[in-house]
CSV table of N, CA and C in Angstrom, one decimal:
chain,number,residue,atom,x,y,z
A,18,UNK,N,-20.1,3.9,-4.9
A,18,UNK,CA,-20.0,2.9,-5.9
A,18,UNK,C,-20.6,1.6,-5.2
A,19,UNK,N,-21.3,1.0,-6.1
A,19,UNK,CA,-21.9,-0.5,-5.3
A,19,UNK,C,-21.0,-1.6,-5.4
A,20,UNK,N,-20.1,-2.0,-4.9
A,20,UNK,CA,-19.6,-3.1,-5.0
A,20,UNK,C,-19.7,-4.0,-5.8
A,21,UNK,N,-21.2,-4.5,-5.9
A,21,UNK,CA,-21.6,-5.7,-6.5
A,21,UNK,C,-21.4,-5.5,-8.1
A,22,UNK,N,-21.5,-4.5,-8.5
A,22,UNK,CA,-21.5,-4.2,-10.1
A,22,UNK,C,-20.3,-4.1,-10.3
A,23,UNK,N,-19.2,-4.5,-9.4
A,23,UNK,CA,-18.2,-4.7,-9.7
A,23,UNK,C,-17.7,-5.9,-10.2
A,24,UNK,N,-16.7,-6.1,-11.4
A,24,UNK,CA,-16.4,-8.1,-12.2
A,24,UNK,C,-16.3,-8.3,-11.2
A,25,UNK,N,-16.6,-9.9,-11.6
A,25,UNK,CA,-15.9,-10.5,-10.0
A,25,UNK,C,-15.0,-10.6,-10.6
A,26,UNK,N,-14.6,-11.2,-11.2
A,26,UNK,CA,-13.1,-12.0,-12.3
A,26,UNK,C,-12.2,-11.0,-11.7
A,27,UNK,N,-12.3,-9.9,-11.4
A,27,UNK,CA,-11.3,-8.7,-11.3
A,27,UNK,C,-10.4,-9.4,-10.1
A,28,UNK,N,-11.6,-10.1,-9.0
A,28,UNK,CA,-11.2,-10.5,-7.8
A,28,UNK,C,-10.3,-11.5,-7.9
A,29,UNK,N,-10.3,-12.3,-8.9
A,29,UNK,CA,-9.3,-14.0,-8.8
A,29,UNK,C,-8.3,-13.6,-9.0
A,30,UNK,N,-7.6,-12.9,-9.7
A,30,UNK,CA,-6.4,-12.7,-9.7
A,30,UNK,C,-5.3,-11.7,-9.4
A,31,UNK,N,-5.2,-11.7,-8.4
A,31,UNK,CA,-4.4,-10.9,-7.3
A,31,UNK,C,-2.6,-10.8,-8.1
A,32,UNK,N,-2.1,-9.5,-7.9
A,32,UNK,CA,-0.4,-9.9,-8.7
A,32,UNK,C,-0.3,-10.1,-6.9
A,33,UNK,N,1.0,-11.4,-7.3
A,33,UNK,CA,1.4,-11.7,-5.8
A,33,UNK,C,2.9,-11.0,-5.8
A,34,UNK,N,3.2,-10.5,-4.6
A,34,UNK,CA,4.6,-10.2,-4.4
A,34,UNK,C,5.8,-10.4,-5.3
A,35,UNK,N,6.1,-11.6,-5.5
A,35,UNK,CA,7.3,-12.2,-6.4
A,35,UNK,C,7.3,-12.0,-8.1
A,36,UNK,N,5.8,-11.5,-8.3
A,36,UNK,CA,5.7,-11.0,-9.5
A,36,UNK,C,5.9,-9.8,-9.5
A,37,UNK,N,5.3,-9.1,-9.3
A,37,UNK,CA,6.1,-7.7,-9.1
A,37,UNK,C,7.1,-7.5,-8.7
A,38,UNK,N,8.0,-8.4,-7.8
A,38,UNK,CA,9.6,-7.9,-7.6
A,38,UNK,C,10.1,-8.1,-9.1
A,39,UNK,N,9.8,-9.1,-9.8
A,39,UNK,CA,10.5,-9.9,-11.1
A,39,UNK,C,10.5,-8.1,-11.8
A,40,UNK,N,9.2,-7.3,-12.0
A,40,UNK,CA,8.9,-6.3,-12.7
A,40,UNK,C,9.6,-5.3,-12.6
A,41,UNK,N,9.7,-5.1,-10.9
A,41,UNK,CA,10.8,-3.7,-10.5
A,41,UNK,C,11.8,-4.6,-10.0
A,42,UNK,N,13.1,-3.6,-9.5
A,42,UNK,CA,14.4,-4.0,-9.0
A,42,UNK,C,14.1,-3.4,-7.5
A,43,UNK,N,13.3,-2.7,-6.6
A,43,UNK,CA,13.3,-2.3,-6.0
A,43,UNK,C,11.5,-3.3,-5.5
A,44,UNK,N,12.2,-4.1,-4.5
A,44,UNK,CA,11.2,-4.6,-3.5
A,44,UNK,C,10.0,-4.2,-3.1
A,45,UNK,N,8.8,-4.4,-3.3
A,45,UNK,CA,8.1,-3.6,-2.5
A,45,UNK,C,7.6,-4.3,-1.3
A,46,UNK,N,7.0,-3.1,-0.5
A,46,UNK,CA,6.8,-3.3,1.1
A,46,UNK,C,5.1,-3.8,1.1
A,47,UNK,N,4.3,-4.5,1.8
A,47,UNK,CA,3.4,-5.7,1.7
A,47,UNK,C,2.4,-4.9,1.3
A,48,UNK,N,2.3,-3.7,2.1
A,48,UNK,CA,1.4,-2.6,1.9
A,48,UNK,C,1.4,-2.1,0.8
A,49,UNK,N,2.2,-1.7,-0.3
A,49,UNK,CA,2.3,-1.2,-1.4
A,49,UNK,C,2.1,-2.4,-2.5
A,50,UNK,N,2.3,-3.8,-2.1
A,50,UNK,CA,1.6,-4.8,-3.1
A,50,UNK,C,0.1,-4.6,-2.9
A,51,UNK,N,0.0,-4.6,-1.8
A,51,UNK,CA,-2.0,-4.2,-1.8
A,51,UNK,C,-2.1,-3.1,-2.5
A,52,UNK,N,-0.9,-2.0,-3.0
A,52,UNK,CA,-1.7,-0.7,-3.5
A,52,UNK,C,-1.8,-1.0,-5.1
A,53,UNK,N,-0.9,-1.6,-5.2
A,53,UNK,CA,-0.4,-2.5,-6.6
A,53,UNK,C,-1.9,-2.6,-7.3
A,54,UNK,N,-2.4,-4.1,-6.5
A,54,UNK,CA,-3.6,-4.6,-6.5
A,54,UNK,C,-4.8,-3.8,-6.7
A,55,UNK,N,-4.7,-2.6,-5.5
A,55,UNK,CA,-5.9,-2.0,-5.5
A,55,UNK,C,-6.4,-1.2,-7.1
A,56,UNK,N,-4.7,-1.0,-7.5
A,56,UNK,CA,-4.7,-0.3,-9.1
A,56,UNK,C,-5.4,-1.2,-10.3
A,57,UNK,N,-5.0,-2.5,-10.2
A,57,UNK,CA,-5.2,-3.1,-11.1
A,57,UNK,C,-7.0,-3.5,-10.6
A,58,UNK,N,-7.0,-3.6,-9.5
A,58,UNK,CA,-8.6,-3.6,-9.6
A,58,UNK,C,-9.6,-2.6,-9.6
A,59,UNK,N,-8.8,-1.5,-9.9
A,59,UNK,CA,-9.7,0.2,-10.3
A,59,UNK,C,-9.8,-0.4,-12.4
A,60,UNK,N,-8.3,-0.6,-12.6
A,60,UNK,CA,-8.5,-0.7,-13.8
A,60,UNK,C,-8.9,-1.6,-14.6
A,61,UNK,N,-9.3,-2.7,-13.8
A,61,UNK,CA,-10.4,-3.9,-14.5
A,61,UNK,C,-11.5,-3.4,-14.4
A,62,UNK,N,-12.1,-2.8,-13.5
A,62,UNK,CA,-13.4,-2.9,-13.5
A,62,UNK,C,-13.7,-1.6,-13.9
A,63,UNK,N,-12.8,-0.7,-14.5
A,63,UNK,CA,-13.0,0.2,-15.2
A,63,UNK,C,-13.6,1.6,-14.4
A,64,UNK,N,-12.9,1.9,-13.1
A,64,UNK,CA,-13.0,2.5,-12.5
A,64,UNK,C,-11.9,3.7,-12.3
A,65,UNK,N,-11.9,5.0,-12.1
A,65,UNK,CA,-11.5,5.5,-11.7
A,65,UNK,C,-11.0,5.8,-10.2
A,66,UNK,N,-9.7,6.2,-9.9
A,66,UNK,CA,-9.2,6.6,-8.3
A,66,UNK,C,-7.9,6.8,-8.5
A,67,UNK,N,-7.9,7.4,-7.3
A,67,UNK,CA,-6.6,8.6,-6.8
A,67,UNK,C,-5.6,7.7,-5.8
A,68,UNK,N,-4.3,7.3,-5.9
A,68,UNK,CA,-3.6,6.7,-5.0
A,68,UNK,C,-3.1,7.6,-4.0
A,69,UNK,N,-3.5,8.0,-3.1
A,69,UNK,CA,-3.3,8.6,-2.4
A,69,UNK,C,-2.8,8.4,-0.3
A,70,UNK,N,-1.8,8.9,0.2
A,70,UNK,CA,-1.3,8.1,1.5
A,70,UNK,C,-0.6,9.7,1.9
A,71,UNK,N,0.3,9.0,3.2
A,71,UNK,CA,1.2,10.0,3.7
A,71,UNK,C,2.3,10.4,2.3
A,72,UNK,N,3.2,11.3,2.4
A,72,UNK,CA,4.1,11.4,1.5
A,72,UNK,C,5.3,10.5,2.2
A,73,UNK,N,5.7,9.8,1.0
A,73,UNK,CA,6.8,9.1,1.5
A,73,UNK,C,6.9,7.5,1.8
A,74,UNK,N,5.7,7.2,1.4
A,74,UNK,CA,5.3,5.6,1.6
A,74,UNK,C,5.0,5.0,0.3
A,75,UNK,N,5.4,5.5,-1.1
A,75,UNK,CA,5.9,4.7,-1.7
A,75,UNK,C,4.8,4.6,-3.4
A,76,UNK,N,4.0,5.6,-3.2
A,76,UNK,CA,3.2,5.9,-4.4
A,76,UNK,C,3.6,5.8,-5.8
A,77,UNK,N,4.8,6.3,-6.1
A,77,UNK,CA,5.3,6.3,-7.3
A,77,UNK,C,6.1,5.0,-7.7
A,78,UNK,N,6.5,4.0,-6.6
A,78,UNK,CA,7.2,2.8,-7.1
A,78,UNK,C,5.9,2.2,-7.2
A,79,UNK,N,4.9,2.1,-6.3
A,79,UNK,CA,3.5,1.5,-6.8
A,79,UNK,C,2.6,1.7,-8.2
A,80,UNK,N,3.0,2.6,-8.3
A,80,UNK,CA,2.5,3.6,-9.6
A,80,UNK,C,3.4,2.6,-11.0
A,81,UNK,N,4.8,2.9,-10.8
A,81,UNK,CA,5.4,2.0,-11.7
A,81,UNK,C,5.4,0.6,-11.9
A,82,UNK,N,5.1,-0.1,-11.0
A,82,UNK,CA,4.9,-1.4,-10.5
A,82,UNK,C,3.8,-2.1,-11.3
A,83,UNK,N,2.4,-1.1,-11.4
A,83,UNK,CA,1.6,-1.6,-12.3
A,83,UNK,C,1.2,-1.4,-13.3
A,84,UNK,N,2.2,0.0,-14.0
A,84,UNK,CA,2.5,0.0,-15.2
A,84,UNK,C,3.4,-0.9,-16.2
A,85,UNK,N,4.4,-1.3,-14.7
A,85,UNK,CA,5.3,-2.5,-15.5
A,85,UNK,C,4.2,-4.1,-15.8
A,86,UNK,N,3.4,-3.9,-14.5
A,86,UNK,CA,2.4,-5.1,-14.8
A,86,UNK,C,1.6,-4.8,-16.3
A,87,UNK,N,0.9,-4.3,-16.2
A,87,UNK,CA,0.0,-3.8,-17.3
A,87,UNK,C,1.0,-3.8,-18.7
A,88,UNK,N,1.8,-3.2,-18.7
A,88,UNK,CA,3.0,-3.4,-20.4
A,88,UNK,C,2.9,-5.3,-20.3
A,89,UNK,N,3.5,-5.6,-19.1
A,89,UNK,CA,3.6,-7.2,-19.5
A,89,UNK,C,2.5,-7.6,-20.2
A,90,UNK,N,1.1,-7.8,-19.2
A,90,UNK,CA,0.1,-8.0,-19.4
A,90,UNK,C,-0.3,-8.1,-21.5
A,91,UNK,N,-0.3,-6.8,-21.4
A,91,UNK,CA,-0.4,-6.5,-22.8
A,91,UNK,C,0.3,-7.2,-23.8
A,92,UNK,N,1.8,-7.4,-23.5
A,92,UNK,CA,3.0,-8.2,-24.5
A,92,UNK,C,2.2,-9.2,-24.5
A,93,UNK,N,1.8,-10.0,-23.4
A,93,UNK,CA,1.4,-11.7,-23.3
A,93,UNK,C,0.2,-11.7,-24.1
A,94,UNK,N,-0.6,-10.3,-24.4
A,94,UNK,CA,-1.8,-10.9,-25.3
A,94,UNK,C,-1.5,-10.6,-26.9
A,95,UNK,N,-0.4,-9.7,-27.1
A,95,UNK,CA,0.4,-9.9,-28.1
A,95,UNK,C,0.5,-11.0,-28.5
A,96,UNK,N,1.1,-11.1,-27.6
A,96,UNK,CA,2.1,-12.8,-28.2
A,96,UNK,C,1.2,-14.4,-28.5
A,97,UNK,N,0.3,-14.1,-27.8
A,97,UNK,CA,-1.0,-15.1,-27.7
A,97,UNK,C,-1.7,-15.1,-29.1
A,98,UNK,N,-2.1,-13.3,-29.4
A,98,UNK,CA,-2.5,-13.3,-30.8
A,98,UNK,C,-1.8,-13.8,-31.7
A,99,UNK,N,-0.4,-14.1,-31.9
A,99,UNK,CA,0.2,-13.7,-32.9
A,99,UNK,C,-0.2,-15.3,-33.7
């Protein structure tokens, strides 16, 4: 994949830590907010990928994390249209 044909816009806005804790009840660790991130910038730029690590570092609370992002996300443009 060429980088460059990637949005940039995908790049400005990063979820920061404290938004994501607000989303789950369970903290995440610095590394799993980067995986957070990495999710939401497969799914802006309309890319496909596999999250993938050792077992036991945290895939599935990352996984939920940016599905709780993404539901928000969505409400807020709800609510913008309305």
């Amino acid at each position: 994949i060429d980088l460059s044909e990637i949005k940039h816009d995908a790049y400005t806005r990063i979820i920061d830590e404290n938004t994501i804790n607000k989303l789950c009840t369970l903290p995440l660790k610095p590394y799993q907010v980067v995986g957070v991130n990495w999710l939401k910038l497969l799914h802006e730029s309309g890319i496909n990928g596999i999250l993938a690590d050792d077992m036991g570092l945290g895939k599935t609370i990352q996984t939920i994390a940016f599905l709780a992002w993404l539901k928000e996300e969505k409400l807020k443009r709800i609510i913008i249209n309305l």
